């Protein structure tokens, strides 16, 4: 059974990136890291950590005197879930429509085209 990955807001993604870089981290370490990148107040960052904990995207280790936070999902798992959600919402679940639009609107180099062909050639054929 696959676990349902919670929806993560744009701001929460920023917190997750900090935790994926290094974890576990204390709230103070997360705040310090986030304040290097943003102008968010410590209370805002703590609120986002609390939300992620309630959503079960982030775990808390309460065994030590100072609580530490760590991601419960890998970056790849969250990216895959977000991509699936995007395709479902914007393209009605049809990946082909999205790919066609991107390929038609983006300028692709010969190397990009070769790489895409190679990926498609390696993809196992469905019966």
mmCIF file of N, CA and C in Angstrom:
data_model
loop_
_atom_site.group_PDB
_atom_site.id
_atom_site.type_symbol
_atom_site.label_atom_id
_atom_site.label_comp_id
_atom_site.label_asym_id
_atom_site.label_seq_id
_atom_site.Cartn_x
_atom_site.Cartn_y
_atom_site.Cartn_z
ATOM 1 N N UNK A 1 0.840 -1.180 0.000
ATOM 2 C CA UNK A 1 0.000 0.000 0.000
ATOM 3 C C UNK A 1 0.885 1.244 0.000
ATOM 4 N N UNK A 2 0.669 2.161 -0.922
ATOM 5 C CA UNK A 2 1.465 3.379 -0.970
ATOM 6 C C UNK A 2 0.865 4.412 -0.035
ATOM 7 N N UNK A 3 1.759 5.142 0.638
ATOM 8 C CA UNK A 3 1.277 6.157 1.566
ATOM 9 C C UNK A 3 0.943 7.433 0.810
ATOM 10 N N UNK A 4 -0.122 8.086 1.251
ATOM 11 C CA UNK A 4 -0.588 9.314 0.617
ATOM 12 C C UNK A 4 0.305 10.472 1.050
ATOM 13 N N UNK A 5 0.948 11.097 0.098
ATOM 14 C CA UNK A 5 1.827 12.223 0.386
ATOM 15 C C UNK A 5 0.965 13.478 0.495
ATOM 16 N N UNK A 6 1.101 14.219 1.602
ATOM 17 C CA UNK A 6 0.246 15.393 1.787
ATOM 18 C C UNK A 6 0.557 16.510 0.795
ATOM 19 N N UNK A 7 -0.436 17.351 0.538
ATOM 20 C CA UNK A 7 -0.220 18.541 -0.289
ATOM 21 C C UNK A 7 0.636 19.518 0.493
ATOM 22 N N UNK A 8 1.644 20.053 -0.162
ATOM 23 C CA UNK A 8 2.578 20.961 0.495
ATOM 24 C C UNK A 8 2.512 22.305 -0.221
ATOM 25 N N UNK A 9 2.291 23.380 0.544
ATOM 26 C CA UNK A 9 2.213 24.718 -0.035
ATOM 27 C C UNK A 9 3.601 25.180 -0.480
ATOM 28 N N UNK A 10 3.618 26.254 -1.247
ATOM 29 C CA UNK A 10 4.888 26.798 -1.749
ATOM 30 C C UNK A 10 5.835 27.159 -0.603
ATOM 31 N N UNK A 11 5.310 27.795 0.432
ATOM 32 C CA UNK A 11 6.129 28.172 1.588
ATOM 33 C C UNK A 11 6.633 26.940 2.328
ATOM 34 N N UNK A 12 5.780 25.938 2.445
ATOM 35 C CA UNK A 12 6.182 24.696 3.116
ATOM 36 C C UNK A 12 7.281 23.981 2.332
ATOM 37 N N UNK A 13 7.247 24.105 1.004
ATOM 38 C CA UNK A 13 8.315 23.512 0.185
ATOM 39 C C UNK A 13 9.675 24.078 0.600
ATOM 40 N N UNK A 14 9.705 25.379 0.889
ATOM 41 C CA UNK A 14 10.967 26.009 1.293
ATOM 42 C C UNK A 14 11.511 25.373 2.566
ATOM 43 N N UNK A 15 10.636 25.105 3.518
ATOM 44 C CA UNK A 15 11.038 24.449 4.768
ATOM 45 C C UNK A 15 11.533 23.024 4.469
ATOM 46 N N UNK A 16 10.804 22.324 3.601
ATOM 47 C CA UNK A 16 11.197 20.954 3.248
ATOM 48 C C UNK A 16 12.585 20.928 2.621
ATOM 49 N N UNK A 17 12.889 21.914 1.755
ATOM 50 C CA UNK A 17 14.218 21.960 1.133
ATOM 51 C C UNK A 17 15.320 22.058 2.186
ATOM 52 N N UNK A 18 15.078 22.858 3.215
ATOM 53 C CA UNK A 18 16.053 22.996 4.299
ATOM 54 C C UNK A 18 16.248 21.651 5.006
ATOM 55 N N UNK A 19 15.159 20.940 5.237
ATOM 56 C CA UNK A 19 15.251 19.645 5.921
ATOM 57 C C UNK A 19 15.856 18.564 5.024
ATOM 58 N N UNK A 20 15.629 18.650 3.715
ATOM 59 C CA UNK A 20 16.247 17.680 2.808
ATOM 60 C C UNK A 20 17.753 17.912 2.703
ATOM 61 N N UNK A 21 18.178 19.166 2.829
ATOM 62 C CA UNK A 21 19.611 19.460 2.776
ATOM 63 C C UNK A 21 20.342 18.773 3.913
ATOM 64 N N UNK A 22 19.748 18.825 5.104
ATOM 65 C CA UNK A 22 20.367 18.219 6.278
ATOM 66 C C UNK A 22 19.281 18.007 7.319
ATOM 67 N N UNK A 23 19.234 16.833 7.868
ATOM 68 C CA UNK A 23 18.290 16.578 8.946
ATOM 69 C C UNK A 23 18.835 15.446 9.814
ATOM 70 N N UNK A 24 18.413 15.342 11.043
ATOM 71 C CA UNK A 24 17.428 16.205 11.694
ATOM 72 C C UNK A 24 18.008 17.580 12.019
ATOM 73 N N UNK A 25 17.090 18.535 12.181
ATOM 74 C CA UNK A 25 17.458 19.903 12.561
ATOM 75 C C UNK A 25 16.521 20.381 13.663
ATOM 76 N N UNK A 26 17.063 21.220 14.521
ATOM 77 C CA UNK A 26 16.214 21.857 15.536
ATOM 78 C C UNK A 26 15.429 22.979 14.864
ATOM 79 N N UNK A 27 14.390 23.453 15.536
ATOM 80 C CA UNK A 27 13.617 24.583 15.003
ATOM 81 C C UNK A 27 14.537 25.788 14.826
ATOM 82 N N UNK A 28 15.442 26.002 15.764
ATOM 83 C CA UNK A 28 16.374 27.135 15.662
ATOM 84 C C UNK A 28 17.258 27.026 14.433
ATOM 85 N N UNK A 29 17.705 25.819 14.108
ATOM 86 C CA UNK A 29 18.536 25.614 12.915
ATOM 87 C C UNK A 29 17.731 25.869 11.641
ATOM 88 N N UNK A 30 16.484 25.429 11.635
ATOM 89 C CA UNK A 30 15.617 25.674 10.475
ATOM 90 C C UNK A 30 15.388 27.176 10.323
ATOM 91 N N UNK A 31 15.099 27.838 11.423
ATOM 92 C CA UNK A 31 14.869 29.294 11.393
ATOM 93 C C UNK A 31 16.103 30.012 10.876
ATOM 94 N N UNK A 32 17.260 29.659 11.387
ATOM 95 C CA UNK A 32 18.512 30.301 10.969
ATOM 96 C C UNK A 32 18.749 30.109 9.471
ATOM 97 N N UNK A 33 18.554 28.897 9.003
ATOM 98 C CA UNK A 33 18.751 28.601 7.584
ATOM 99 C C UNK A 33 17.759 29.363 6.714
ATOM 100 N N UNK A 34 16.498 29.413 7.151
ATOM 101 C CA UNK A 34 15.471 30.108 6.373
ATOM 102 C C UNK A 34 15.703 31.617 6.352
ATOM 103 N N UNK A 35 16.210 32.171 7.445
ATOM 104 C CA UNK A 35 16.429 33.613 7.495
ATOM 105 C C UNK A 35 17.599 34.046 6.605
ATOM 106 N N UNK A 36 18.460 33.087 6.237
ATOM 107 C CA UNK A 36 19.514 33.386 5.264
ATOM 108 C C UNK A 36 18.928 33.551 3.865
ATOM 109 N N UNK A 37 17.777 32.898 3.616
ATOM 110 C CA UNK A 37 17.178 32.869 2.276
ATOM 111 C C UNK A 37 15.967 33.781 2.136
ATOM 112 N N UNK A 38 15.289 34.067 3.248
ATOM 113 C CA UNK A 38 14.032 34.822 3.196
ATOM 114 C C UNK A 38 14.023 35.902 4.272
ATOM 115 N N UNK A 39 12.989 36.710 4.260
ATOM 116 C CA UNK A 39 12.829 37.707 5.322
ATOM 117 C C UNK A 39 11.713 37.290 6.284
ATOM 118 N N UNK A 40 11.445 35.982 6.352
ATOM 119 C CA UNK A 40 10.388 35.474 7.213
ATOM 120 C C UNK A 40 10.779 35.606 8.680
ATOM 121 N N UNK A 41 9.774 35.874 9.492
ATOM 122 C CA UNK A 41 9.957 35.970 10.943
ATOM 123 C C UNK A 41 10.016 34.558 11.536
ATOM 124 N N UNK A 42 10.720 34.408 12.679
ATOM 125 C CA UNK A 42 10.791 33.084 13.324
ATOM 126 C C UNK A 42 9.419 32.459 13.582
ATOM 127 N N UNK A 43 8.434 33.276 13.972
ATOM 128 C CA UNK A 43 7.091 32.742 14.247
ATOM 129 C C UNK A 43 6.468 32.135 12.993
ATOM 130 N N UNK A 44 6.688 32.772 11.849
ATOM 131 C CA UNK A 44 6.171 32.250 10.571
ATOM 132 C C UNK A 44 6.791 30.889 10.271
ATOM 133 N N UNK A 45 8.090 30.787 10.471
ATOM 134 C CA UNK A 45 8.805 29.538 10.192
ATOM 135 C C UNK A 45 8.332 28.433 11.135
ATOM 136 N N UNK A 46 8.141 28.773 12.405
ATOM 137 C CA UNK A 46 7.628 27.785 13.370
ATOM 138 C C UNK A 46 6.214 27.329 12.986
ATOM 139 N N UNK A 47 5.394 28.263 12.524
ATOM 140 C CA UNK A 47 4.038 27.922 12.092
ATOM 141 C C UNK A 47 4.088 26.938 10.922
ATOM 142 N N UNK A 48 4.984 27.199 9.961
ATOM 143 C CA UNK A 48 5.117 26.288 8.813
ATOM 144 C C UNK A 48 5.608 24.912 9.254
ATOM 145 N N UNK A 49 6.548 24.873 10.194
ATOM 146 C CA UNK A 49 7.016 23.589 10.739
ATOM 147 C C UNK A 49 5.858 22.842 11.414
ATOM 148 N N UNK A 50 5.054 23.576 12.185
ATOM 149 C CA UNK A 50 3.897 22.957 12.853
ATOM 150 C C UNK A 50 2.909 22.393 11.832
ATOM 151 N N UNK A 51 2.643 23.162 10.773
ATOM 152 C CA UNK A 51 1.724 22.687 9.717
ATOM 153 C C UNK A 51 2.247 21.406 9.076
ATOM 154 N N UNK A 52 3.541 21.408 8.754
ATOM 155 C CA UNK A 52 4.140 20.224 8.119
ATOM 156 C C UNK A 52 4.089 19.018 9.054
ATOM 157 N N UNK A 53 4.227 19.263 10.338
ATOM 158 C CA UNK A 53 4.141 18.181 11.323
ATOM 159 C C UNK A 53 2.711 17.647 11.385
ATOM 160 N N UNK A 54 1.734 18.552 11.416
ATOM 161 C CA UNK A 54 0.324 18.131 11.452
ATOM 162 C C UNK A 54 -0.075 17.382 10.186
ATOM 163 N N UNK A 55 0.500 17.783 9.051
ATOM 164 C CA UNK A 55 0.225 17.104 7.780
ATOM 165 C C UNK A 55 0.956 15.770 7.675
ATOM 166 N N UNK A 56 1.824 15.508 8.624
ATOM 167 C CA UNK A 56 2.656 14.300 8.643
ATOM 168 C C UNK A 56 3.635 14.252 7.462
ATOM 169 N N UNK A 57 4.116 15.429 7.068
ATOM 170 C CA UNK A 57 5.180 15.515 6.069
ATOM 171 C C UNK A 57 6.530 15.597 6.766
ATOM 172 N N UNK A 58 6.491 16.058 8.035
ATOM 173 C CA UNK A 58 7.697 16.205 8.842
ATOM 174 C C UNK A 58 7.472 15.487 10.163
ATOM 175 N N UNK A 59 8.502 14.769 10.599
ATOM 176 C CA UNK A 59 8.451 14.093 11.890
ATOM 177 C C UNK A 59 9.209 14.895 12.933
ATOM 178 N N UNK A 60 8.896 14.616 14.199
ATOM 179 C CA UNK A 60 9.556 15.307 15.302
ATOM 180 C C UNK A 60 10.141 14.268 16.238
ATOM 181 N N UNK A 61 11.416 14.445 16.563
ATOM 182 C CA UNK A 61 12.059 13.575 17.534
ATOM 183 C C UNK A 61 11.990 14.285 18.881
ATOM 184 N N UNK A 62 11.192 13.735 19.789
ATOM 185 C CA UNK A 62 10.979 14.373 21.093
ATOM 186 C C UNK A 62 11.789 13.701 22.195
ATOM 187 N N UNK A 63 12.720 12.828 21.815
ATOM 188 C CA UNK A 63 13.498 12.086 22.801
ATOM 189 C C UNK A 63 14.572 12.935 23.472
ATOM 190 N N UNK A 64 14.984 13.986 22.795
ATOM 191 C CA UNK A 64 16.039 14.830 23.335
ATOM 192 C C UNK A 64 15.443 16.046 24.033
ATOM 193 N N UNK A 65 16.296 16.778 24.737
ATOM 194 C CA UNK A 65 15.843 17.992 25.421
ATOM 195 C C UNK A 65 15.305 19.007 24.415
ATOM 196 N N UNK A 66 15.967 19.086 23.248
ATOM 197 C CA UNK A 66 15.540 19.979 22.175
ATOM 198 C C UNK A 66 14.944 19.118 21.064
ATOM 199 N N UNK A 67 13.717 19.443 20.641
ATOM 200 C CA UNK A 67 13.071 18.683 19.574
ATOM 201 C C UNK A 67 13.819 18.874 18.268
ATOM 202 N N UNK A 68 13.886 17.806 17.489
ATOM 203 C CA UNK A 68 14.475 17.906 16.152
ATOM 204 C C UNK A 68 13.436 17.471 15.119
ATOM 205 N N UNK A 69 13.544 18.052 13.939
ATOM 206 C CA UNK A 69 12.593 17.817 12.853
ATOM 207 C C UNK A 69 13.294 17.135 11.691
ATOM 208 N N UNK A 70 12.563 16.265 11.004
ATOM 209 C CA UNK A 70 13.119 15.542 9.860
ATOM 210 C C UNK A 70 12.000 15.233 8.871
ATOM 211 N N UNK A 71 12.328 15.175 7.571
ATOM 212 C CA UNK A 71 11.290 14.892 6.565
ATOM 213 C C UNK A 71 10.850 13.433 6.629
ATOM 214 N N UNK A 72 9.559 13.207 6.457
ATOM 215 C CA UNK A 72 9.025 11.840 6.429
ATOM 216 C C UNK A 72 8.945 11.287 5.007
ATOM 217 N N UNK A 73 9.184 12.163 4.025
ATOM 218 C CA UNK A 73 9.178 11.763 2.620
ATOM 219 C C UNK A 73 10.433 12.296 1.964
ATOM 220 N N UNK A 74 10.942 11.564 0.994
ATOM 221 C CA UNK A 74 12.110 12.036 0.250
ATOM 222 C C UNK A 74 11.692 13.163 -0.691
ATOM 223 N N UNK A 75 12.675 13.907 -1.133
ATOM 224 C CA UNK A 75 12.406 14.986 -2.081
ATOM 225 C C UNK A 75 11.799 14.411 -3.356
ATOM 226 N N UNK A 76 12.317 13.280 -3.797
ATOM 227 C CA UNK A 76 11.812 12.642 -5.022
ATOM 228 C C UNK A 76 10.341 12.232 -4.872
ATOM 229 N N UNK A 77 9.977 11.679 -3.716
ATOM 230 C CA UNK A 77 8.578 11.284 -3.496
ATOM 231 C C UNK A 77 7.647 12.495 -3.565
ATOM 232 N N UNK A 78 8.063 13.591 -2.950
ATOM 233 C CA UNK A 78 7.235 14.801 -2.950
ATOM 234 C C UNK A 78 7.156 15.419 -4.340
ATOM 235 N N UNK A 79 8.269 15.409 -5.063
ATOM 236 C CA UNK A 79 8.255 15.948 -6.426
ATOM 237 C C UNK A 79 7.340 15.118 -7.315
ATOM 238 N N UNK A 80 7.397 13.805 -7.181
ATOM 239 C CA UNK A 80 6.551 12.931 -7.985
ATOM 240 C C UNK A 80 5.069 13.188 -7.686
ATOM 241 N N UNK A 81 4.730 13.322 -6.404
ATOM 242 C CA UNK A 81 3.339 13.582 -6.019
ATOM 243 C C UNK A 81 2.881 14.941 -6.524
ATOM 244 N N UNK A 82 3.749 15.939 -6.438
ATOM 245 C CA UNK A 82 3.398 17.285 -6.900
ATOM 246 C C UNK A 82 3.214 17.291 -8.419
ATOM 247 N N UNK A 83 4.080 16.581 -9.128
ATOM 248 C CA UNK A 83 3.959 16.503 -10.594
ATOM 249 C C UNK A 83 2.638 15.821 -10.982
ATOM 250 N N UNK A 84 2.300 14.748 -10.293
ATOM 251 C CA UNK A 84 1.051 14.029 -10.573
ATOM 252 C C UNK A 84 -0.138 14.944 -10.310
ATOM 253 N N UNK A 85 -0.092 15.680 -9.194
ATOM 254 C CA UNK A 85 -1.171 16.604 -8.845
ATOM 255 C C UNK A 85 -1.315 17.689 -9.918
ATOM 256 N N UNK A 86 -0.188 18.211 -10.391
ATOM 257 C CA UNK A 86 -0.184 19.240 -11.429
ATOM 258 C C UNK A 86 -0.815 18.710 -12.717
ATOM 259 N N UNK A 87 -0.386 17.534 -13.146
ATOM 260 C CA UNK A 87 -0.922 16.936 -14.380
ATOM 261 C C UNK A 87 -2.427 16.686 -14.229
ATOM 262 N N UNK A 88 -2.829 16.201 -13.069
ATOM 263 C CA UNK A 88 -4.260 15.946 -12.836
ATOM 264 C C UNK A 88 -5.070 17.232 -12.886
ATOM 265 N N UNK A 89 -4.590 18.283 -12.205
ATOM 266 C CA UNK A 89 -5.340 19.539 -12.118
ATOM 267 C C UNK A 89 -5.368 20.303 -13.431
ATOM 268 N N UNK A 90 -4.220 20.418 -14.091
ATOM 269 C CA UNK A 90 -4.096 21.297 -15.251
ATOM 270 C C UNK A 90 -4.393 20.566 -16.565
ATOM 271 N N UNK A 91 -4.005 19.313 -16.652
ATOM 272 C CA UNK A 91 -4.143 18.576 -17.913
ATOM 273 C C UNK A 91 -5.125 17.409 -17.823
ATOM 274 N N UNK A 92 -5.961 17.414 -16.803
ATOM 275 C CA UNK A 92 -6.969 16.361 -16.678
ATOM 276 C C UNK A 92 -6.378 14.972 -16.557
ATOM 277 N N UNK A 93 -5.175 14.893 -16.009
ATOM 278 C CA UNK A 93 -4.532 13.599 -15.800
ATOM 279 C C UNK A 93 -3.838 13.046 -17.027
ATOM 280 N N UNK A 94 -3.814 13.795 -18.117
ATOM 281 C CA UNK A 94 -3.215 13.311 -19.356
ATOM 282 C C UNK A 94 -1.804 13.853 -19.512
ATOM 283 N N UNK A 95 -0.836 13.020 -19.226
ATOM 284 C CA UNK A 95 0.567 13.410 -19.304
ATOM 285 C C UNK A 95 0.960 13.770 -20.731
ATOM 286 N N UNK A 96 0.412 13.052 -21.694
ATOM 287 C CA UNK A 96 0.736 13.305 -23.100
ATOM 288 C C UNK A 96 0.431 14.757 -23.490
ATOM 289 N N UNK A 97 -0.722 15.278 -23.062
ATOM 290 C CA UNK A 97 -1.097 16.665 -23.387
ATOM 291 C C UNK A 97 -0.065 17.648 -22.852
ATOM 292 N N UNK A 98 0.397 17.410 -21.647
ATOM 293 C CA UNK A 98 1.382 18.295 -21.053
ATOM 294 C C UNK A 98 2.699 18.231 -21.831
ATOM 295 N N UNK A 99 3.139 17.029 -22.131
ATOM 296 C CA UNK A 99 4.404 16.866 -22.850
ATOM 297 C C UNK A 99 4.349 17.513 -24.229
ATOM 298 N N UNK A 100 3.256 17.311 -24.927
ATOM 299 C CA UNK A 100 3.097 17.909 -26.259
ATOM 300 C C UNK A 100 3.183 19.428 -26.156
ATOM 301 N N UNK A 101 2.495 20.010 -25.183
ATOM 302 C CA UNK A 101 2.524 21.463 -25.034
ATOM 303 C C UNK A 101 3.938 21.959 -24.739
ATOM 304 N N UNK A 102 4.630 21.309 -23.826
ATOM 305 C CA UNK A 102 5.986 21.734 -23.494
ATOM 306 C C UNK A 102 6.927 21.581 -24.681
ATOM 307 N N UNK A 103 6.817 20.480 -25.390
ATOM 308 C CA UNK A 103 7.710 20.245 -26.528
ATOM 309 C C UNK A 103 7.443 21.256 -27.640
ATOM 310 N N UNK A 104 6.181 21.586 -27.869
ATOM 311 C CA UNK A 104 5.853 22.548 -28.926
ATOM 312 C C UNK A 104 6.267 23.973 -28.561
ATOM 313 N N UNK A 105 6.215 24.310 -27.283
ATOM 314 C CA UNK A 105 6.473 25.689 -26.880
ATOM 315 C C UNK A 105 7.910 25.965 -26.465
ATOM 316 N N UNK A 106 8.655 24.946 -26.147
ATOM 317 C CA UNK A 106 10.047 25.123 -25.725
ATOM 318 C C UNK A 106 10.973 24.864 -26.897
ATOM 319 N N UNK A 107 12.048 25.628 -26.948
ATOM 320 C CA UNK A 107 13.037 25.339 -27.993
ATOM 321 C C UNK A 107 13.989 24.274 -27.445
ATOM 322 N N UNK A 108 14.033 23.157 -28.142
ATOM 323 C CA UNK A 108 14.853 22.028 -27.715
ATOM 324 C C UNK A 108 16.085 21.916 -28.609
ATOM 325 N N UNK A 109 17.221 21.686 -27.983
ATOM 326 C CA UNK A 109 18.447 21.473 -28.757
ATOM 327 C C UNK A 109 18.432 20.047 -29.309
ATOM 328 N N UNK A 110 19.341 19.783 -30.222
ATOM 329 C CA UNK A 110 19.456 18.415 -30.762
ATOM 330 C C UNK A 110 19.766 17.429 -29.643
ATOM 331 N N UNK A 111 20.615 17.849 -28.688
ATOM 332 C CA UNK A 111 20.952 16.975 -27.559
ATOM 333 C C UNK A 111 19.721 16.689 -26.696
ATOM 334 N N UNK A 112 18.892 17.712 -26.469
ATOM 335 C CA UNK A 112 17.655 17.517 -25.707
ATOM 336 C C UNK A 112 16.760 16.491 -26.399
ATOM 337 N N UNK A 113 16.630 16.627 -27.714
ATOM 338 C CA UNK A 113 15.773 15.723 -28.488
ATOM 339 C C UNK A 113 16.326 14.297 -28.432
ATOM 340 N N UNK A 114 17.633 14.155 -28.583
ATOM 341 C CA UNK A 114 18.249 12.822 -28.504
ATOM 342 C C UNK A 114 18.017 12.197 -27.128
ATOM 343 N N UNK A 115 18.169 13.006 -26.081
ATOM 344 C CA UNK A 115 17.974 12.492 -24.726
ATOM 345 C C UNK A 115 16.528 12.061 -24.507
ATOM 346 N N UNK A 116 15.571 12.863 -24.988
ATOM 347 C CA UNK A 116 14.163 12.492 -24.871
ATOM 348 C C UNK A 116 13.859 11.205 -25.633
ATOM 349 N N UNK A 117 14.419 11.084 -26.834
ATOM 350 C CA UNK A 117 14.207 9.853 -27.617
ATOM 351 C C UNK A 117 14.774 8.640 -26.887
ATOM 352 N N UNK A 118 15.955 8.820 -26.316
ATOM 353 C CA UNK A 118 16.598 7.734 -25.588
ATOM 354 C C UNK A 118 15.751 7.292 -24.399
ATOM 355 N N UNK A 119 15.212 8.252 -23.660
ATOM 356 C CA UNK A 119 14.360 7.946 -22.507
ATOM 357 C C UNK A 119 13.114 7.193 -22.964
ATOM 358 N N UNK A 120 12.493 7.663 -24.053
ATOM 359 C CA UNK A 120 11.284 7.010 -24.560
ATOM 360 C C UNK A 120 11.592 5.610 -25.095
ATOM 361 N N UNK A 121 12.749 5.439 -25.746
ATOM 362 C CA UNK A 121 13.121 4.133 -26.267
ATOM 363 C C UNK A 121 13.344 3.114 -25.137
ATOM 364 N N UNK A 122 13.839 3.586 -24.000
ATOM 365 C CA UNK A 122 14.127 2.696 -22.872
ATOM 366 C C UNK A 122 12.857 2.362 -22.092
ATOM 367 N N UNK A 123 11.829 3.197 -22.227
ATOM 368 C CA UNK A 123 10.580 2.985 -21.511
ATOM 369 C C UNK A 123 9.948 1.670 -21.987
ATOM 370 N N UNK A 124 9.652 0.754 -21.070
ATOM 371 C CA UNK A 124 9.062 -0.520 -21.495
ATOM 372 C C UNK A 124 7.691 -0.307 -22.142
ATOM 373 N N UNK A 125 7.468 -1.055 -23.166
ATOM 374 C CA UNK A 125 6.182 -0.965 -23.886
ATOM 375 C C UNK A 125 5.095 -1.627 -23.045
ATOM 376 N N UNK A 126 3.957 -0.918 -22.905
ATOM 377 C CA UNK A 126 2.812 -1.491 -22.171
ATOM 378 C C UNK A 126 2.021 -2.375 -23.122
ATOM 379 N N UNK A 127 1.494 -3.468 -22.577
ATOM 380 C CA UNK A 127 0.737 -4.418 -23.390
ATOM 381 C C UNK A 127 -0.724 -4.118 -23.367
#
